Amino acid sequence: MSEKHQLTLKDIAKELGLAVSTVSRALKSHPDISEETIKLVKDYAEKHHYVPNLLAVNFRKSKTFNIGLIIPELVHQFFSSIISGVLSESNAHGYNVMICQSNEHVEDEKKVAKALLNSRVDGVIISLSNETTEVAHLEEFLAAEIPVVQVDKIIETFDTPKVIVNDFSGAHQAVTELIKKGYHKVAHIRGRLNVQHSNERFRGYAEALKEHGKDYPDSYVKICKDLTKEEGYEFAKSLMESKNPPDAIFCVTDLVALGVMQYLKQHHIHVPDEVGVIGFSNWQLGEIISPTLSTVHQPGFELGEKATSLLIEKINNGLASPNEQVVLDADLIVRESVRS
Amino acid sequence: MSEKHQLTLKDIAKELGLAVSTVSRALKSHPDISEETIKLVKDYAEKHHYVPNLLAVNFRKSKTFNIGLIIPELVHQFFSSIISGVLSESNAHGYNVMICQSNEHVEDEKKVAKALLNSRVDGVIISLSNETTEVAHLEEFLAAEIPVVQVDKIIETFDTPKVIVNDFSGAHQAVTELIKKGYHKVAHIRGRLNVQHSNERFRGYAEALKEHGKDYPDSYVKICKDLTKEEGYEFAKSLMESKNPPDAIFCVTDLVALGVMQYLKQHHIHVPDEVGVIGFSNWQLGEIISPTLSTVHQPGFELGEKATSLLIEKINNGLASPNEQVVLDADLIVRESVRS
DNA sequence: GTGAAAGCGCTAACAA
DNA sequence: TTGTTAGCGCTTTCAC
């Protein structure tokens, strides 16, 4: 049974004494075609393992059923989760996903965008690189009537559907939890001033305190540059050695929180009794360390799912359809690093 | 400048008073075509942003320049690295990658295999799910003359190119290092008996000891079922509380090693002075904990790269070409958990 | 209810 | 050196 020649509609038509068009319609159960013919054709196709040549179908319909996904870095739990969500949703709708990495470089981003444009994907989902400040390379997609959806790392002014995480609410939940659990002096180790995520988290922190009639001295807010464990350690040291040490520290990301925890442990300051700690991002490490780390979970999978469903809608309804912006809530995960 | 109608060869031909075939060949700088014509056509194409319709080209050549990648789980550092390698190598050769997850379920694996078969990828790279014991669903690719390459999780008897990691050598390096650093009584917490990786690592352990004239009592080899931190903790406990406690523990994976380290720390057994610890896999956590964990790095990226280059070779040379098996070395990474 | 035929955009064998 | 033509496999309009 040599598979040399893939079975085509023509083959089936000839074999069954029908016209190609009849066979084509029969396989789709077109109402014009009689029950018998449909059955005849379908049985034959089944029996001989007919597989439609998608290359031809795509060409004919000028549609690939491929969507392109551009992300900064694959080897990163958050982005892996996003991809996972994209795959799940797109496969459910018969789309395949072509994944490309920008490696956080705008040049790479341009290169892969070009490649996706050439391979005629039906739509594109992108999470921008840190370097990206303008989107001419992405506007080419729109010019070619290929819809684009932005996810997580977005440019506000680029008019496409967007899916982002509510950093404000995540931070707000975290700090509210600390206050509820009886911590009175909450410090915050935050990220850079020019990063939107950091600013939103800081806003959540400040707002939650305010709502509970609390304030924070300037010395309670530390600014991380690189979000490392070492920075966490150093800032914990400076906070705890100050005249007015906090009894809780909310950190912009888990790795920083880990540094904080290491400082506290080394200096025999008990977590969570003496000091409560909450991180952000829900990295795997939080479950592994001891005590386990409370954190704010960013719904990567759902982000990917939602972006994909928006994209598919856009593919079906055309570029002119309205550009929704979806904000997904981050969820607080309470673990041992906070009093129960 | 409405982009409504994509420019085609026909358009260019009509505009320039040439035949479609001439234009086609000119764009490829075919030797038959005169310099002038080539220049004329190329300039026109350039000026009017001609983009070849890949859908048509692919159809014509019945080639997609897509390769399929099936992996168990995206959200896993090791697999992310593999993917990264696949992307890098395939993009360098003009291929796009369609990624699918099996979620470690053979049913999902079959489903995505079907989808890839339908979308007429030019080749497939697969890392098998844990549940997969037979490969009928993959043989369909070969039947359709679509080459397959297996990576990491393979089935020996399925005759395709294969790329795997040398677990034996990784374990051997680790245990040799322990011995060299003056540890005399090396225990091993291993994985299940029916898992090839575990067996190879155990073999490396036993062989390294033997080469240095050392032996191990049966009580020094513990078998993990689920490779958890908790198992590591328990086995460390049972080893250290025994009459003849080891002075080094080589663990089948980093998470188990973490459990071991936690036990040792809690019982004030100094690492690395009193007991040396080495893990396997080079998870991120190893750099984060204190003391940092020595481990064996599995070259995921290189695995992906190599698998891809083998696949592309196979795509170009046909299924009949020989099926190479490549074994990549794992590298020992020495950190603080071993005496220096 | 079924068939004939055109055509999607491109390539390549053959002709001129 | 260039043009003509057929055809890849499928969908779809129009005719019977």
mmCIF file of N, CA and C (backbone and C1' of nucleotides) in Angstrom, chain A residues 8-9 21 24 28 50 53 57 60, chain D residues 7-15:
data_model
loop_
_atom_site.group_PDB
_atom_site.id
_atom_site.type_symbol
_atom_site.label_atom_id
_atom_site.label_comp_id
_atom_site.label_asym_id
_atom_site.label_seq_id
_atom_site.Cartn_x
_atom_site.Cartn_y
_atom_site.Cartn_z
ATOM 1 N N THR A 8 -6.792 12.171 -3.822
ATOM 2 C CA THR A 8 -7.408 13.482 -4.041
ATOM 3 C C THR A 8 -8.891 13.329 -4.383
ATOM 4 N N LEU A 9 -9.556 14.442 -4.415
ATOM 5 C CA LEU A 9 -10.966 14.428 -4.768
ATOM 6 C C LEU A 9 -11.151 13.807 -6.148
ATOM 7 N N SER A 21 -16.773 18.026 -8.130
ATOM 8 C CA SER A 21 -17.556 18.964 -7.317
ATOM 9 C C SER A 21 -18.556 18.214 -6.438
ATOM 10 N N SER A 24 -16.694 16.832 -3.528
ATOM 11 C CA SER A 24 -16.358 17.918 -2.613
ATOM 12 C C SER A 24 -17.552 18.271 -1.739
ATOM 13 N N LYS A 28 -18.834 17.517 2.566
ATOM 14 C CA LYS A 28 -19.278 18.570 3.482
ATOM 15 C C LYS A 28 -20.753 18.445 3.799
ATOM 16 N N TYR A 50 -8.913 9.214 3.108
ATOM 17 C CA TYR A 50 -8.758 10.484 2.407
ATOM 18 C C TYR A 50 -8.457 11.605 3.396
ATOM 19 N N ASN A 53 -6.130 18.015 1.209
ATOM 20 C CA ASN A 53 -4.858 18.716 1.124
ATOM 21 C C ASN A 53 -5.051 20.147 1.606
ATOM 22 N N VAL A 57 -6.586 23.744 0.166
ATOM 23 C CA VAL A 57 -7.738 24.404 0.783
ATOM 24 C C VAL A 57 -7.362 25.810 1.226
ATOM 25 N N ARG A 60 -6.869 28.101 -1.696
ATOM 26 C CA ARG A 60 -8.165 28.440 -2.269
ATOM 27 C C ARG A 60 -8.886 29.503 -1.426
ATOM 28 P P DG D 7 -2.461 19.200 -18.153
ATOM 29 O "O5'" DG D 7 -2.163 19.404 -16.612
ATOM 30 C "C5'" DG D 7 -0.822 19.346 -16.137
ATOM 31 C "C4'" DG D 7 -0.776 19.940 -14.752
ATOM 32 C "C3'" DG D 7 -2.037 19.629 -13.915
ATOM 33 O "O3'" DG D 7 -1.631 19.122 -12.674
ATOM 34 C "C1'" DG D 7 -1.534 21.916 -13.829
ATOM 35 P P DC D 8 -2.588 18.142 -11.914
ATOM 36 O "O5'" DC D 8 -2.037 18.223 -10.420
ATOM 37 C "C5'" DC D 8 -0.653 18.429 -10.106
ATOM 38 C "C4'" DC D 8 -0.558 19.366 -8.930
ATOM 39 C "C3'" DC D 8 -1.768 19.289 -8.002
ATOM 40 O "O3'" DC D 8 -1.492 18.363 -6.962
ATOM 41 C "C1'" DC D 8 -1.091 21.579 -8.433
ATOM 42 P P DG D 9 -2.464 17.106 -6.788
ATOM 43 O "O5'" DG D 9 -3.685 17.725 -5.980
ATOM 44 C "C5'" DG D 9 -3.471 18.188 -4.649
ATOM 45 C "C4'" DG D 9 -4.689 18.962 -4.222
ATOM 46 C "C3'" DG D 9 -5.986 18.159 -4.274
ATOM 47 O "O3'" DG D 9 -6.556 18.224 -2.978
ATOM 48 C "C1'" DG D 9 -6.238 20.258 -5.361
ATOM 49 P P DC D 10 -8.012 17.720 -2.653
ATOM 50 O "O5'" DC D 10 -8.773 19.105 -2.739
ATOM 51 C "C5'" DC D 10 -8.442 20.126 -1.794
ATOM 52 C "C4'" DC D 10 -9.105 21.410 -2.191
ATOM 53 C "C3'" DC D 10 -10.627 21.379 -2.139
ATOM 54 O "O3'" DC D 10 -11.039 22.048 -0.953
ATOM 55 C "C1'" DC D 10 -9.802 22.487 -4.101
ATOM 56 P P DT D 11 -12.612 22.093 -0.630
ATOM 57 O "O5'" DT D 11 -13.103 23.355 -1.468
ATOM 58 C "C5'" DT D 11 -12.664 24.644 -1.075
ATOM 59 C "C4'" DT D 11 -13.295 25.674 -1.973
ATOM 60 C "C3'" DT D 11 -14.811 25.797 -1.851
ATOM 61 O "O3'" DT D 11 -15.085 27.184 -1.740
ATOM 62 C "C1'" DT D 11 -14.202 25.513 -4.117
ATOM 63 P P DT D 12 -16.526 27.691 -1.282
ATOM 64 O "O5'" DT D 12 -17.162 28.243 -2.631
ATOM 65 C "C5'" DT D 12 -16.354 29.007 -3.529
ATOM 66 C "C4'" DT D 12 -17.079 29.164 -4.846
ATOM 67 C "C3'" DT D 12 -18.606 29.130 -4.740
ATOM 68 O "O3'" DT D 12 -19.129 30.125 -5.611
ATOM 69 C "C1'" DT D 12 -17.902 27.561 -6.321
ATOM 70 P P DT D 13 -20.509 30.826 -5.218
ATOM 71 O "O5'" DT D 13 -20.989 31.312 -6.676
ATOM 72 C "C5'" DT D 13 -20.034 31.884 -7.551
ATOM 73 C "C4'" DT D 13 -20.298 31.421 -8.973
ATOM 74 C "C3'" DT D 13 -21.772 31.508 -9.383
ATOM 75 O "O3'" DT D 13 -21.856 32.244 -10.599
ATOM 76 C "C1'" DT D 13 -20.885 29.371 -9.906
ATOM 77 P P DC D 14 -23.283 32.829 -11.089
ATOM 78 O "O5'" DC D 14 -23.599 31.870 -12.319
ATOM 79 C "C5'" DC D 14 -22.531 31.466 -13.184
ATOM 80 C "C4'" DC D 14 -22.907 30.203 -13.908
ATOM 81 C "C3'" DC D 14 -24.378 30.130 -14.325
ATOM 82 O "O3'" DC D 14 -24.437 29.901 -15.712
ATOM 83 C "C1'" DC D 14 -23.694 28.111 -13.300
ATOM 84 P P DA D 15 -25.858 30.052 -16.514
ATOM 85 O "O5'" DA D 15 -25.934 28.629 -17.226
ATOM 86 C "C5'" DA D 15 -24.730 27.976 -17.552
ATOM 87 C "C4'" DA D 15 -24.923 26.487 -17.723
ATOM 88 C "C3'" DA D 15 -26.252 26.030 -18.331
ATOM 89 O "O3'" DA D 15 -25.987 25.080 -19.347
ATOM 90 C "C1'" DA D 15 -25.869 24.892 -16.279
#
